[in-house]
Structures are given as structure tokens and as C-alpha cells.
């Protein structure tokens, strides 16, 4: 039995893309995992069908922006499994828009999904972690929060905010045995990026020293490292995984 067996994770947007890869990796390590998104997904259907995961996997259709719904889910998780060891704030949206053309609804959606909702969910999960005096929080930010990119003001501001939240909460929650870190990915082909203009893909290829884009799978080992006991003294750090793009 490994030290990870039976631990409990909740992953926002763990239904596809990066979040699903993280969920799968944790399930393979013996974790109990809860994922949620607004829609059902192929990953959720496959995970539900896997017999040896059936009592360790919960998937719900919940909008991360709906605070009452996420609160209900956190309570359900706590009453089912009695603890929460890991929160991954991974749900995100990103559609480029020039600021001059950005509607209130667009700005609100990008700022709230990528930052406000993560902050509210963190507050809810921390109520469970504080009495445990243990837990890990991993925020999925972005290189777009570290550098300026045309058409990305709302997403960039939200992700930079999430990095700032990471540092503040590392200090606030560290004394209670809770660590807070972030992973800032570079460009990854996923559903989020599939409608990005060809020029954006080319720019990333041209400016990534490794000369290629990352795969989703390449984010799993850095994620598992931050989750592992080997990272227990890492707190308040944003781990940039971008092939050298922002170096
Ligand atoms: N792909 C990249 O190039 C890249 C680069 C840097 C950072 N990131 C970050 O990595 C994270 C994962 O992105 P990804 O590339 O894996 O994107 P993705 O394939 O589009 O997956 C996004 C996930 O978030 C969920 N989600 C979105 N809005 C939600 C909402 N309102 N409520 C609940 N769930 C919601 C989606 O499910 P539903 O749509 O069903 O709700 C989905 O499970 C995001 O935070 C993203 O900003 C991605």
C-alpha cells in the first residue's frame, strides 16, 4: 500500500483535457477522485465503466461558477469519504478577444471561471482541510499569466491573479499544514486550444526552444511530483512547464 492509497482529490474540470489526465493518474495510484464539469465526457464514461475504480470515482455535472452547487458537492464528498487531501483548481476557459470588442459577459466569464470560482471553491474545500491540518492545493495557471499576449487580457489577468492567490494562500494556510502551489503550462493541444488561429500555434512553435508543443501526458509527471510527499516542503511555487517558452 503506497502513501497515496485512499487519499481524496477533487478536480474542477477533471472531465477532459489536463484535468482528466490528472484524475486518471491519481486513480491509477489508488486515490479516491471526484471530478466535475458542465458536461459529461468520454473520460467520465470510461472511468465509470472501470470496475476497480467504481467505489473510488465520483463525477458530477456542476458549473464551477455556481457557488451553491460546488458547496453541495464539497459537502457530499466530505460526507462520503470523510476528508479532502487535494484540490486541483483546473477548470478554465480561454477564448481570445481584443479588449475593444470584449462584452461585459465575456469579461465576467473569463475572470470568474478562471479566478473567482477557483477562489470560492478553495474557500469551501479549505473548511474541510483546516480541521485535518493537512492538504494540498494545486492551481493550474498559464504562461499567459506571466507574459502579455494580444487578445488575452481577461484570461491573463485571471491566471496572474491565480498565481497571486497561490502565494498568498501558501502563507495563510502553511501554518495549518496545507501547501498551495501552481503549474503554469505553455500551449497544449486540447479542446480549449483547438479553435486557436494557426498563427498562434506557429508563434508557440517558433518561440518554444524545444521546437515543439507539449502533450497533455507531459504534464502528468510534474503534477504527480507536486502531489507526492517528495514535494511536501514546496509551498507558494508556480512550476512553469513550457519547454522554455518564457525562459
Ligand atoms: N491547453 C492549453 O494550452 C493551456 C495552457 C495553459 C493553461 N491551461 C489551463 O489548463 C486548464 C485545463 O485546460 P485544458 O487545456 O485541459 O482545457 P479543456 O480541455 O477545455 O478542459 C477544460 C475543463 O474545464 C471544464 N470547465 C470549463 N468551464 C467550466 C465551468 N464553468 N464549470 C465547470 N467546469 C468547467 C471543462 O468541462 P466543461 O466544458 O464540460 O464544463 C473541462 O473539463 C485550464 O485552467 C487552462 O486555462 C491550458
CSV table of C-alpha atoms and ligand atoms in Angstrom, one decimal:
chain,number,residue,atom,x,y,z
A,1,UNK,CA,0.0,0.0,0.0
A,2,UNK,CA,1.5,3.4,-1.1
A,3,UNK,CA,1.3,6.6,0.9
A,4,UNK,CA,-1.1,7.9,-1.7
A,5,UNK,CA,-3.7,5.0,-1.4
A,6,UNK,CA,-7.1,6.1,-0.3
A,7,UNK,CA,-6.3,9.8,-0.4
A,8,UNK,CA,-9.2,12.1,-1.7
A,9,UNK,CA,-8.9,14.6,-4.5
A,10,UNK,CA,-11.3,17.0,-6.1
A,11,UNK,CA,-10.5,18.3,-9.6
A,12,UNK,CA,-12.5,21.1,-11.1
A,13,UNK,CA,-12.8,20.5,-14.9
A,14,UNK,CA,-11.4,17.0,-14.3
A,15,UNK,CA,-13.7,15.6,-17.0
A,16,UNK,CA,-11.4,16.1,-20.0
A,17,UNK,CA,-8.1,17.6,-21.1
A,18,UNK,CA,-5.4,18.1,-18.5
A,19,UNK,CA,-7.8,17.6,-15.6
A,20,UNK,CA,-8.9,14.2,-16.8
A,21,UNK,CA,-5.2,13.2,-17.3
A,22,UNK,CA,-4.6,14.2,-13.7
A,23,UNK,CA,-7.7,12.3,-12.4
A,24,UNK,CA,-6.6,9.2,-14.3
A,25,UNK,CA,-3.1,9.3,-12.9
A,26,UNK,CA,-4.4,9.7,-9.3
A,27,UNK,CA,-6.9,6.8,-9.8
A,28,UNK,CA,-4.0,4.7,-11.0
A,29,UNK,CA,-2.1,5.5,-7.8
A,30,UNK,CA,-5.1,4.4,-5.6
A,31,UNK,CA,-6.6,7.8,-4.9
A,32,UNK,CA,-10.3,8.4,-4.5
A,33,UNK,CA,-11.1,11.1,-7.0
A,34,UNK,CA,-14.0,13.5,-7.7
A,35,UNK,CA,-14.2,15.4,-11.0
A,36,UNK,CA,-16.8,17.8,-12.2
A,37,UNK,CA,-17.5,19.8,-15.3
A,38,UNK,CA,-20.6,21.3,-17.0
A,39,UNK,CA,-20.9,18.3,-19.4
A,40,UNK,CA,-20.5,14.6,-19.4
A,41,UNK,CA,-17.3,13.3,-21.1
A,42,UNK,CA,-15.7,10.3,-22.7
A,43,UNK,CA,-13.2,10.1,-19.8
A,44,UNK,CA,-16.1,10.1,-17.2
A,45,UNK,CA,-17.9,7.3,-19.1
A,46,UNK,CA,-14.7,5.2,-19.4
A,47,UNK,CA,-13.7,5.8,-15.7
A,48,UNK,CA,-17.3,4.8,-14.5
A,49,UNK,CA,-17.1,1.6,-16.5
A,50,UNK,CA,-13.8,0.6,-14.9
A,51,UNK,CA,-14.8,-1.9,-12.3
A,52,UNK,CA,-11.9,-1.4,-9.9
A,53,UNK,CA,-12.4,2.4,-9.8
A,54,UNK,CA,-16.2,2.2,-9.2
A,55,UNK,CA,-16.0,2.9,-5.5
A,56,UNK,CA,-13.2,5.4,-5.9
A,57,UNK,CA,-14.6,7.7,-8.6
A,58,UNK,CA,-17.3,10.4,-8.4
A,59,UNK,CA,-18.2,12.5,-11.4
A,60,UNK,CA,-20.8,15.3,-11.3
A,61,UNK,CA,-22.2,17.8,-13.7
A,62,UNK,CA,-21.6,21.1,-11.9
A,63,UNK,CA,-20.7,24.6,-13.1
A,64,UNK,CA,-17.7,25.8,-11.1
A,65,UNK,CA,-19.2,29.3,-11.2
A,66,UNK,CA,-22.3,28.1,-9.3
A,67,UNK,CA,-21.1,28.5,-5.7
A,68,UNK,CA,-24.1,26.8,-4.1
A,69,UNK,CA,-23.6,23.7,-6.4
A,70,UNK,CA,-19.9,23.4,-5.6
A,71,UNK,CA,-20.6,23.9,-1.9
A,72,UNK,CA,-23.1,21.0,-2.1
A,73,UNK,CA,-20.5,18.8,-3.9
A,74,UNK,CA,-17.8,19.6,-1.3
A,75,UNK,CA,-20.2,18.6,1.4
A,76,UNK,CA,-21.2,15.4,-0.4
A,77,UNK,CA,-17.5,14.5,-0.9
A,78,UNK,CA,-16.8,15.1,2.8
A,79,UNK,CA,-19.7,13.1,4.0
A,80,UNK,CA,-18.9,10.2,1.5
A,81,UNK,CA,-15.1,10.0,2.0
A,82,UNK,CA,-14.7,12.0,5.2
A,83,UNK,CA,-11.7,14.1,4.1
A,84,UNK,CA,-10.2,16.0,1.2
A,85,UNK,CA,-6.4,15.8,0.7
A,86,UNK,CA,-6.1,17.6,-2.7
A,87,UNK,CA,-7.9,20.3,-4.5
A,88,UNK,CA,-6.9,21.0,-8.2
A,89,UNK,CA,-8.3,24.3,-9.5
A,90,UNK,CA,-8.1,23.3,-13.1
A,91,UNK,CA,-11.4,24.4,-14.7
A,92,UNK,CA,-10.8,27.2,-17.2
A,93,UNK,CA,-12.0,28.9,-20.3
A,94,UNK,CA,-10.0,30.8,-22.9
A,95,UNK,CA,-11.3,32.5,-26.0
A,96,UNK,CA,-9.2,35.4,-27.3
A,97,UNK,CA,-10.8,38.8,-27.7
A,98,UNK,CA,-9.5,42.2,-28.3
A,99,UNK,CA,-10.3,44.4,-25.3
A,100,UNK,CA,-12.2,46.9,-27.6
A,101,UNK,CA,-14.6,44.1,-28.6
A,102,UNK,CA,-15.0,42.3,-25.2
A,103,UNK,CA,-18.5,42.3,-23.8
A,104,UNK,CA,-19.3,42.5,-20.1
A,105,UNK,CA,-20.4,38.9,-20.3
A,106,UNK,CA,-17.1,37.8,-21.9
A,107,UNK,CA,-15.0,39.6,-19.3
A,108,UNK,CA,-17.1,38.3,-16.5
A,109,UNK,CA,-16.9,34.7,-17.8
A,110,UNK,CA,-13.2,34.7,-18.2
A,111,UNK,CA,-12.4,36.5,-14.9
A,112,UNK,CA,-14.9,34.5,-12.9
A,113,UNK,CA,-14.3,31.0,-14.3
A,114,UNK,CA,-10.6,31.2,-14.2
A,115,UNK,CA,-10.2,33.1,-10.9
A,116,UNK,CA,-13.3,34.0,-8.9
A,117,UNK,CA,-14.8,30.5,-9.0
A,118,UNK,CA,-11.4,28.9,-8.1
A,119,UNK,CA,-11.2,31.3,-5.1
A,120,UNK,CA,-14.7,30.3,-3.9
A,121,UNK,CA,-14.1,26.6,-4.3
A,122,UNK,CA,-10.8,26.9,-2.4
A,123,UNK,CA,-12.7,28.6,0.4
A,124,UNK,CA,-15.2,25.7,0.5
A,125,UNK,CA,-12.5,23.0,0.4
A,126,UNK,CA,-10.3,24.7,3.0
A,127,UNK,CA,-13.2,24.3,5.5
A,128,UNK,CA,-12.5,20.6,5.2
A,129,UNK,CA,-8.7,20.7,5.1
A,130,UNK,CA,-8.3,23.1,8.1
A,131,UNK,CA,-9.6,20.7,10.8
A,132,UNK,CA,-7.5,17.9,9.2
A,133,UNK,CA,-4.4,20.2,9.4
A,134,UNK,CA,-3.2,18.8,6.1
A,135,UNK,CA,-3.9,19.2,2.4
A,136,UNK,CA,-2.5,20.3,-0.9
A,137,UNK,CA,-3.9,22.8,-3.4
A,138,UNK,CA,-2.7,22.9,-6.9
A,139,UNK,CA,-3.8,25.8,-9.2
A,140,UNK,CA,-3.5,25.4,-12.9
A,141,UNK,CA,-2.4,28.8,-14.2
A,142,UNK,CA,-0.7,29.6,-17.5
A,143,UNK,CA,2.3,31.2,-19.1
A,144,UNK,CA,-0.3,33.7,-20.4
A,145,UNK,CA,-0.5,34.9,-16.8
A,146,UNK,CA,3.3,35.5,-16.8
A,147,UNK,CA,3.6,37.4,-20.1
A,148,UNK,CA,1.5,39.7,-22.2
A,149,UNK,CA,-0.4,38.3,-25.2
A,150,UNK,CA,-2.6,40.3,-27.5
A,151,UNK,CA,-6.3,39.3,-27.1
A,152,UNK,CA,-5.8,37.6,-23.8
A,153,UNK,CA,-6.2,40.4,-21.2
A,154,UNK,CA,-9.0,38.8,-19.2
A,155,UNK,CA,-7.6,35.3,-19.2
A,156,UNK,CA,-4.1,36.6,-18.5
A,157,UNK,CA,-5.3,38.8,-15.6
A,158,UNK,CA,-7.2,35.9,-14.1
A,159,UNK,CA,-4.3,33.5,-14.4
A,160,UNK,CA,-1.9,36.1,-12.9
A,161,UNK,CA,-4.5,36.5,-10.1
A,162,UNK,CA,-4.5,32.8,-9.5
A,163,UNK,CA,-0.7,32.8,-9.2
A,164,UNK,CA,-1.0,35.7,-6.7
A,165,UNK,CA,-3.6,33.7,-4.8
A,166,UNK,CA,-1.2,30.8,-4.7
A,167,UNK,CA,1.5,32.8,-3.0
A,168,UNK,CA,-0.9,34.4,-0.5
A,169,UNK,CA,-2.6,31.2,0.5
A,170,UNK,CA,0.8,29.4,0.8
A,171,UNK,CA,1.5,31.9,3.6
A,172,UNK,CA,-2.0,31.9,5.1
A,173,UNK,CA,-2.6,28.1,5.0
A,174,UNK,CA,1.0,26.9,5.5
A,175,UNK,CA,0.7,27.1,9.3
A,176,UNK,CA,-2.2,24.7,9.1
A,177,UNK,CA,-0.2,22.1,7.2
A,178,UNK,CA,-1.7,23.0,3.8
A,179,UNK,CA,0.5,23.7,0.8
A,180,UNK,CA,-0.5,25.7,-2.2
A,181,UNK,CA,1.3,25.6,-5.5
A,182,UNK,CA,0.6,26.2,-9.2
A,183,UNK,CA,1.5,24.7,-12.5
A,184,UNK,CA,1.8,27.2,-15.4
A,185,UNK,CA,1.6,25.3,-18.7
A,186,UNK,CA,2.6,26.5,-22.1
A,187,UNK,CA,0.5,25.8,-25.2
A,188,UNK,CA,-1.0,22.3,-25.2
A,189,UNK,CA,-3.3,21.0,-28.0
A,190,UNK,CA,-6.6,20.3,-26.1
A,191,UNK,CA,-10.3,21.2,-26.7
A,192,UNK,CA,-9.5,24.6,-25.2
A,193,UNK,CA,-7.0,25.5,-27.9
A,194,UNK,CA,-8.5,23.6,-30.9
A,195,UNK,CA,-10.0,26.8,-32.3
A,196,UNK,CA,-6.9,29.0,-31.8
A,197,UNK,CA,-5.7,30.6,-35.0
A,198,UNK,CA,-2.9,28.8,-36.9
A,199,UNK,CA,-0.7,31.9,-36.3
A,200,UNK,CA,-0.9,31.3,-32.5
A,201,UNK,CA,0.2,27.7,-33.0
A,202,UNK,CA,3.1,28.8,-35.2
A,203,UNK,CA,4.1,31.5,-32.8
A,204,UNK,CA,4.3,29.0,-30.0
A,205,UNK,CA,6.3,26.5,-32.1
A,206,UNK,CA,8.7,29.3,-33.2
A,207,UNK,CA,9.2,30.6,-29.7
A,208,UNK,CA,9.5,27.3,-27.8
A,209,UNK,CA,13.2,26.5,-27.6
A,210,UNK,CA,12.4,22.7,-27.8
A,211,UNK,CA,10.8,23.4,-31.1
A,212,UNK,CA,7.5,21.6,-30.5
A,213,UNK,CA,4.3,21.8,-28.5
A,214,UNK,CA,3.7,19.8,-25.3
A,215,UNK,CA,1.4,16.8,-25.0
A,216,UNK,CA,-1.1,16.5,-22.2
A,217,UNK,CA,0.8,13.5,-20.9
A,218,UNK,CA,3.9,15.6,-20.3
A,219,UNK,CA,2.1,17.5,-17.5
A,220,UNK,CA,1.3,14.3,-15.5
A,221,UNK,CA,4.8,13.7,-14.0
A,222,UNK,CA,5.2,17.3,-12.8
A,223,UNK,CA,1.7,17.2,-11.3
A,224,UNK,CA,2.4,13.9,-9.6
A,225,UNK,CA,5.6,15.3,-8.2
A,226,UNK,CA,3.8,18.3,-6.6
A,227,UNK,CA,1.2,15.9,-5.2
A,228,UNK,CA,3.8,13.5,-3.8
A,229,UNK,CA,5.3,13.5,-0.4
A,230,UNK,CA,8.6,14.5,-2.1
A,231,UNK,CA,7.1,18.0,-2.6
A,232,UNK,CA,5.9,18.4,1.0
A,233,UNK,CA,8.2,21.4,1.6
A,234,UNK,CA,7.4,23.2,-1.7
A,235,UNK,CA,4.9,25.9,-0.9
A,236,UNK,CA,3.8,29.0,-2.9
A,237,UNK,CA,5.6,28.0,-6.0
A,238,UNK,CA,4.5,28.3,-9.6
A,239,UNK,CA,6.1,25.5,-11.6
A,240,UNK,CA,6.4,26.7,-15.2
A,241,UNK,CA,6.2,23.7,-17.7
A,242,UNK,CA,6.6,25.4,-21.1
A,243,UNK,CA,9.6,23.9,-22.9
A,244,UNK,CA,11.5,27.1,-22.2
A,245,UNK,CA,9.0,29.5,-23.9
A,246,UNK,CA,9.2,32.1,-21.0
A,247,UNK,CA,12.8,31.4,-20.1
B,1,LIG,N1,-4.5,24.0,-23.3
B,1,LIG,C1,-3.6,24.9,-23.1
B,1,LIG,O1,-2.8,25.3,-24.0
B,1,LIG,C2,-3.4,25.5,-21.7
B,1,LIG,C3,-2.3,26.3,-21.4
B,1,LIG,C4,-2.1,26.9,-20.2
B,1,LIG,C5,-3.0,26.7,-19.2
B,1,LIG,N2,-4.1,25.9,-19.4
B,1,LIG,C6,-5.1,25.7,-18.3
B,1,LIG,O2,-5.2,24.3,-18.1
B,1,LIG,C7,-6.5,24.0,-17.5
B,1,LIG,C8,-7.1,22.9,-18.3
B,1,LIG,O3,-7.3,23.3,-19.7
B,1,LIG,P1,-7.4,22.2,-20.9
B,1,LIG,O4,-6.5,22.7,-21.9
B,1,LIG,O5,-7.4,20.8,-20.4
B,1,LIG,O6,-8.9,22.6,-21.4
B,1,LIG,P2,-10.2,21.8,-21.8
B,1,LIG,O7,-9.8,20.5,-22.5
B,1,LIG,O8,-11.0,22.8,-22.5
B,1,LIG,O9,-10.8,21.4,-20.4
B,1,LIG,C9,-11.3,22.3,-19.5
B,1,LIG,C10,-12.1,21.6,-18.4
B,1,LIG,O10,-12.6,22.7,-17.6
B,1,LIG,C11,-14.0,22.4,-17.5
B,1,LIG,N3,-14.8,23.7,-17.4
B,1,LIG,C12,-14.7,24.8,-18.1
B,1,LIG,N4,-15.6,25.7,-17.7
B,1,LIG,C13,-16.2,25.1,-16.6
B,1,LIG,C14,-17.2,25.6,-15.7
B,1,LIG,N5,-17.8,26.8,-15.8
B,1,LIG,N6,-17.6,24.7,-14.7
B,1,LIG,C15,-17.0,23.5,-14.6
B,1,LIG,N7,-16.1,23.1,-15.4
B,1,LIG,C16,-15.7,23.9,-16.4
B,1,LIG,C17,-14.4,21.7,-18.8
B,1,LIG,O11,-15.6,20.9,-18.7
B,1,LIG,P3,-17.0,21.5,-19.3
B,1,LIG,O12,-16.7,22.3,-20.6
B,1,LIG,O13,-17.8,20.3,-19.5
B,1,LIG,O14,-17.5,22.4,-18.3
B,1,LIG,C18,-13.2,20.8,-18.9
B,1,LIG,O15,-13.3,19.6,-18.1
B,1,LIG,C19,-7.3,25.3,-17.7
B,1,LIG,O16,-7.3,26.0,-16.4
B,1,LIG,C20,-6.5,26.1,-18.7
B,1,LIG,O17,-6.6,27.5,-18.5
B,1,LIG,C21,-4.3,25.3,-20.7
